[in-house]
Coordinates of C-alpha atoms and ligand atoms in Angstrom, one line a residue:
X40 CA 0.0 0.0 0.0
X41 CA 1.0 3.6 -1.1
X42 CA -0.2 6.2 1.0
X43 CA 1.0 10.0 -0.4
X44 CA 0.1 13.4 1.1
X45 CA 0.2 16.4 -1.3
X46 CA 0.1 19.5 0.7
X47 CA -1.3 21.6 -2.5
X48 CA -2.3 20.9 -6.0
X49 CA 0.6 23.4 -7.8
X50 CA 2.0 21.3 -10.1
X51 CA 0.5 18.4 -9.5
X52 CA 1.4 15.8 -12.7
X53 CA -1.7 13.3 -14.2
X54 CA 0.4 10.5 -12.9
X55 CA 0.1 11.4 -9.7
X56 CA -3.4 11.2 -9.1
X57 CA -4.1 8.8 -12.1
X58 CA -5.7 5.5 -10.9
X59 CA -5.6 6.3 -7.2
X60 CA -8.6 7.3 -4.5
X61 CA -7.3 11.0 -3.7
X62 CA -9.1 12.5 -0.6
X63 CA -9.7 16.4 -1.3
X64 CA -9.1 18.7 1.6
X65 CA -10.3 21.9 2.3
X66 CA -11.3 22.5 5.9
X67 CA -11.5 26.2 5.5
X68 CA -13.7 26.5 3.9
X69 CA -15.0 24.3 0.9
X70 CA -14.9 21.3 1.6
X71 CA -16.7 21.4 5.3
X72 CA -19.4 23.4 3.3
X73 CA -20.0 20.5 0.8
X74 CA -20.0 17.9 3.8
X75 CA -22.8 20.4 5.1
X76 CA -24.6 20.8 2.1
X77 CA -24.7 17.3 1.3
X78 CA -26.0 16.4 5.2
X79 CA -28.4 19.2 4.8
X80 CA -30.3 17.2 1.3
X81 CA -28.6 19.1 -1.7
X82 CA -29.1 17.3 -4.4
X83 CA -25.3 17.7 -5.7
X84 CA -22.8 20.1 -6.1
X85 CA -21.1 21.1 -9.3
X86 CA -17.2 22.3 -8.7
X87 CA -16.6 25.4 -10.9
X88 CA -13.2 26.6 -11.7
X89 CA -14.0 30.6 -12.2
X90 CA -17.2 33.2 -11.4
X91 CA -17.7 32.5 -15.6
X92 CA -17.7 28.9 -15.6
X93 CA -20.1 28.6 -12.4
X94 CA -22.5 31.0 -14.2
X95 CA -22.3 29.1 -17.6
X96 CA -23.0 25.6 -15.8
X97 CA -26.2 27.1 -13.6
X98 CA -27.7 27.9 -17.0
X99 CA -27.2 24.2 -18.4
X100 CA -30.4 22.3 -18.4
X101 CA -29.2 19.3 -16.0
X102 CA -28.8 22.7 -13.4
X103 CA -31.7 24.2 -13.8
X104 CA -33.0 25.5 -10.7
X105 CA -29.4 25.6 -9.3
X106 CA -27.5 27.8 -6.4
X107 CA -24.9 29.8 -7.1
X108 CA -22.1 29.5 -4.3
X109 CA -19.0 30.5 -3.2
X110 CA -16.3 33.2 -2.6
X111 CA -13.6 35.0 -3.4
X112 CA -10.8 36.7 -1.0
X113 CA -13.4 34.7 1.7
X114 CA -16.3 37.3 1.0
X115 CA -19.7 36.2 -1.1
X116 CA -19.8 36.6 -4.9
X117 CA -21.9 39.7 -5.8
X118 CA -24.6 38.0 -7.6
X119 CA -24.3 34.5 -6.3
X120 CA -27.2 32.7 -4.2
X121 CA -25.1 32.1 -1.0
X122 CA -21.2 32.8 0.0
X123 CA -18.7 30.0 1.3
X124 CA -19.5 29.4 5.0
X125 CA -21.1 26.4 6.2
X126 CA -23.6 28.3 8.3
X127 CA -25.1 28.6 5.1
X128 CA -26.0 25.5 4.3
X129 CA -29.2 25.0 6.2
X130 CA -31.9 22.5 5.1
X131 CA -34.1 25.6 4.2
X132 CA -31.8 26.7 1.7
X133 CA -30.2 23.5 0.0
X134 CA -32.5 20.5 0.2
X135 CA -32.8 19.1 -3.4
X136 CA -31.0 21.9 -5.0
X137 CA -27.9 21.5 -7.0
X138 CA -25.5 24.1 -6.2
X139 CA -23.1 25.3 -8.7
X140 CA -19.5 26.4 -6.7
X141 CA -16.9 28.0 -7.2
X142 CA -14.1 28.9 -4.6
X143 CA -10.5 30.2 -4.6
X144 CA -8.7 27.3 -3.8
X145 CA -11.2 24.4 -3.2
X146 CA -12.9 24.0 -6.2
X147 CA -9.7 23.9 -8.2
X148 CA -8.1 21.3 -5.8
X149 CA -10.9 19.0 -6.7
X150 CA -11.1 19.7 -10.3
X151 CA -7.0 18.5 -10.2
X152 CA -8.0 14.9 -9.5
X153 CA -8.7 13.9 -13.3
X154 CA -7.4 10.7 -14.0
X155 CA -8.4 9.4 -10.5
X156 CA -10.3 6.2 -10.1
X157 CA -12.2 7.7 -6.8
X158 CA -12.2 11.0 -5.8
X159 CA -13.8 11.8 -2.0
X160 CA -13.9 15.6 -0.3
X161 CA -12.6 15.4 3.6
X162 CA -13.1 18.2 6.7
X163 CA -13.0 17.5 10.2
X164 CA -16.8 17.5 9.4
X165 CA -16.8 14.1 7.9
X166 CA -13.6 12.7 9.6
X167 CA -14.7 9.3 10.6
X168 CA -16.5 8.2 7.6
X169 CA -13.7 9.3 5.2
X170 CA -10.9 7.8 7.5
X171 CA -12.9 4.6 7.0
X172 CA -13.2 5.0 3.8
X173 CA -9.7 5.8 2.9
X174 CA -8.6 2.6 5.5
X175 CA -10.9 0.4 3.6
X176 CA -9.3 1.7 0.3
X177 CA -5.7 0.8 1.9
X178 CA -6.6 -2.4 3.4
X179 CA -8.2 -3.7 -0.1
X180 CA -4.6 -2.4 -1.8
X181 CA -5.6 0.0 -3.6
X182 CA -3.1 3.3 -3.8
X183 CA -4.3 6.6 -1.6
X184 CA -3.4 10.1 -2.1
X185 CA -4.4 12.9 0.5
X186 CA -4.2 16.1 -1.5
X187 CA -4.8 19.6 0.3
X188 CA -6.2 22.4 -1.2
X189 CA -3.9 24.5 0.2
X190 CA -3.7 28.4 -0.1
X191 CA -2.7 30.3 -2.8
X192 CA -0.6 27.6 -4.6
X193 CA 1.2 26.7 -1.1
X194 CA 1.0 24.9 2.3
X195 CA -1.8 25.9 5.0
X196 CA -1.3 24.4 8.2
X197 CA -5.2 24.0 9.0
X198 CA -5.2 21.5 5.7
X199 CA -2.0 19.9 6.3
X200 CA -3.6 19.3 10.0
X201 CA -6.7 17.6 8.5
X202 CA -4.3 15.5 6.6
X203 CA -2.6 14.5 9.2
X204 CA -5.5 13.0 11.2
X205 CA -7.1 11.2 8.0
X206 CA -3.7 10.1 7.3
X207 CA -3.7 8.4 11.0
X208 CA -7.0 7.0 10.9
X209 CA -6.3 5.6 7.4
X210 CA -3.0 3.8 8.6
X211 CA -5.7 3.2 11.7
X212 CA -2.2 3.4 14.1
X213 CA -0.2 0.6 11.8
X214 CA 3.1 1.3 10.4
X215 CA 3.9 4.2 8.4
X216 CA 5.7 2.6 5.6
X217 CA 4.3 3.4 2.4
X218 CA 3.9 7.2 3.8
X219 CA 5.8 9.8 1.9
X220 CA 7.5 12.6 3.4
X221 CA 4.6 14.8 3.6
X222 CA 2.6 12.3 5.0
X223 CA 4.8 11.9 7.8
X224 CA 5.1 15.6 8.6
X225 CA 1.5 15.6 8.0
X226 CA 1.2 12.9 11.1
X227 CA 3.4 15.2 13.2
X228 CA 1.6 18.0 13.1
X229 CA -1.5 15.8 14.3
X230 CA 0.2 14.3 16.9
X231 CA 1.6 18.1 18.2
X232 CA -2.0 19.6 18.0
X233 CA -3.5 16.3 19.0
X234 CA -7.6 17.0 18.8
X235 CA -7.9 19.9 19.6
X236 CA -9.1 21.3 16.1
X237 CA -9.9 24.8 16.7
X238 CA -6.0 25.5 17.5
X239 CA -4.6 24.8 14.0
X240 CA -7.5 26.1 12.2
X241 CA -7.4 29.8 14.3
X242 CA -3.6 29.9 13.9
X243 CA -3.3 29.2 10.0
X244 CA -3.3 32.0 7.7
X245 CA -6.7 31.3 6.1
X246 CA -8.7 31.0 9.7
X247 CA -6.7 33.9 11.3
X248 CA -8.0 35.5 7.8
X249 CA -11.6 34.3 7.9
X250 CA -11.7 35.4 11.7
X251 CA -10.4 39.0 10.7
X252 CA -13.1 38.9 7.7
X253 CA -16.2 38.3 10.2
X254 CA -16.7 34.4 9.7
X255 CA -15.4 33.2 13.6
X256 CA -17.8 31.4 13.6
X257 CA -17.2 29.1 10.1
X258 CA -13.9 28.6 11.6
X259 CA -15.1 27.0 15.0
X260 CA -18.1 25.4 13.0
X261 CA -15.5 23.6 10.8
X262 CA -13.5 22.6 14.4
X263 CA -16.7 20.3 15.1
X264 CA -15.4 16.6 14.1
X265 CA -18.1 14.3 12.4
X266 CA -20.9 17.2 12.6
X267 CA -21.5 17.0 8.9
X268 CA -21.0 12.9 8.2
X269 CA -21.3 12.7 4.3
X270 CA -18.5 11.4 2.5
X271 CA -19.3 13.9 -0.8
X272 CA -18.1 11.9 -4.0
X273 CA -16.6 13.6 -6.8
X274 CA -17.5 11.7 -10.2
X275 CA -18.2 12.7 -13.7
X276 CA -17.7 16.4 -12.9
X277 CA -20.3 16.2 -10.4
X278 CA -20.3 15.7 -6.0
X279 CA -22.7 13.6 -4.6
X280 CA -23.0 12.1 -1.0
X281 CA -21.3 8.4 -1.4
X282 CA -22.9 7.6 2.4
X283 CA -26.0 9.0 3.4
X284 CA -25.7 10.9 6.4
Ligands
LIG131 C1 -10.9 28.2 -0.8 O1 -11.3 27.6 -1.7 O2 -9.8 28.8 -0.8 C2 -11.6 28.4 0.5 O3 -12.7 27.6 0.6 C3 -11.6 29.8 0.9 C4 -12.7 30.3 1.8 O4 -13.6 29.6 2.3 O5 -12.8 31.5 2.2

């Protein structure tokens, strides 16, 4: 068994990926929000590389009657049905919709797993059923990559954190052969902030950022292990919950 962590998609080659379960991380913010969306009865979620693309697939017959969502700099889209925060995601708003989003860093993470045989979105939200998930993948010998969103291109300690505790329930406290580098480090920084999740998330650059910008309160809401337990499933371009909820 192979287990990699990537902590960002820059430059991330097909062969990579290609023929391998890849576990997409974005704790703050998209990834928690799909987990929520998902648990909350949307329908499905369509990833959307820019603002133009999200807009062009709401108008597509298979979307009609869709949500616009996401953010840029962490803010709402002008225009767009709801922002980025799962707070957002309430049974009111998303049961049986399909939501069109479109995030900075998020949404292109997941749209970088082409090639991949399955393709699963992980938070502390949904912790237990994707470190199942990505043990059950292991055990039956099948090659699993943990690849973070990331922030602008680079590391973020709040998804390099998340990795770290999949990547330990995945080995489920077995050896670490098979781990790469990152997935090591990835471990460590688990094991230093043990489970307290609202410590890494506050201190990283994109919670201190979401906490200056008035969202708090998505930060500690994306601290809350298993709240949200949907294991969203990326395939065919669109994310649906592989385990109800
Ligand atoms: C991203 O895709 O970079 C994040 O989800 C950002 C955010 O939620 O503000």
């Amino acid at each position: 068994m192979k287990l990699d962590v990537l902590f960002s998609p820059a430059g991330l080659a097909k062969d990579e990926v290609a023929g391998r379960a890849v576990f997409v991380i974005d704790v703050l913010r998209a990834t928690t929000v799909a987990c929520a969306a998902l648990c909350h009865g949307a329908r499905g979620i369509l990833p959307a590389r820019s603002i133009d693309e999200a807009i062009r697939l709401s108008a597509m017959p298979e979307a009609a009657g869709s949500l616009l969502i996401g953010e840029r700099a962490g803010r709402p889209i002008p225009g767009f049905a709801l922002g980025n925060s799962p707070l957002e995601m309430t049974e009111n708003r998303v049961r049986d919709r399909t939501l069109v989003m479109t995030t900075t860093n998020g949404t292109n993470a997941m749209l970088a797993t082409e090639g991949a045989t399955f393709v699963y979105l992980a938070a502390a939200a949904n912790l237990t059923v994707a470190g199942a998930r990505a043990r059950e993948l292991l055990g039956a010998g099948r090659d699993v990559v943990i690849l973070c969103a990331g922030r602008s291109g680079g590391f973020s300690l709040d998804d390099a954190y998340t990795a770290g505790r999949l990547a330990v329930l995945a080995i489920g406290g077995g050896p670490a052969a098979g781990l790469n580098d990152a997935g090591l480090a990835a471990i460590d920084l688990a094991h230093r902030y043990g489970d307290d999740w609202q410590r890494p998330l506050e201190r990283s650059a994109a919670g201190r950022h979401l906490i200056e910008i008035g969202y708090g309160a998505d930060v500690s809401d994306a601290a809350r292990q298993d709240q949200y337990p949907a294991l969203p499933e990326l395939a065919g371009r669109r994310i649906r919950a592989a385990i109800a909820a």
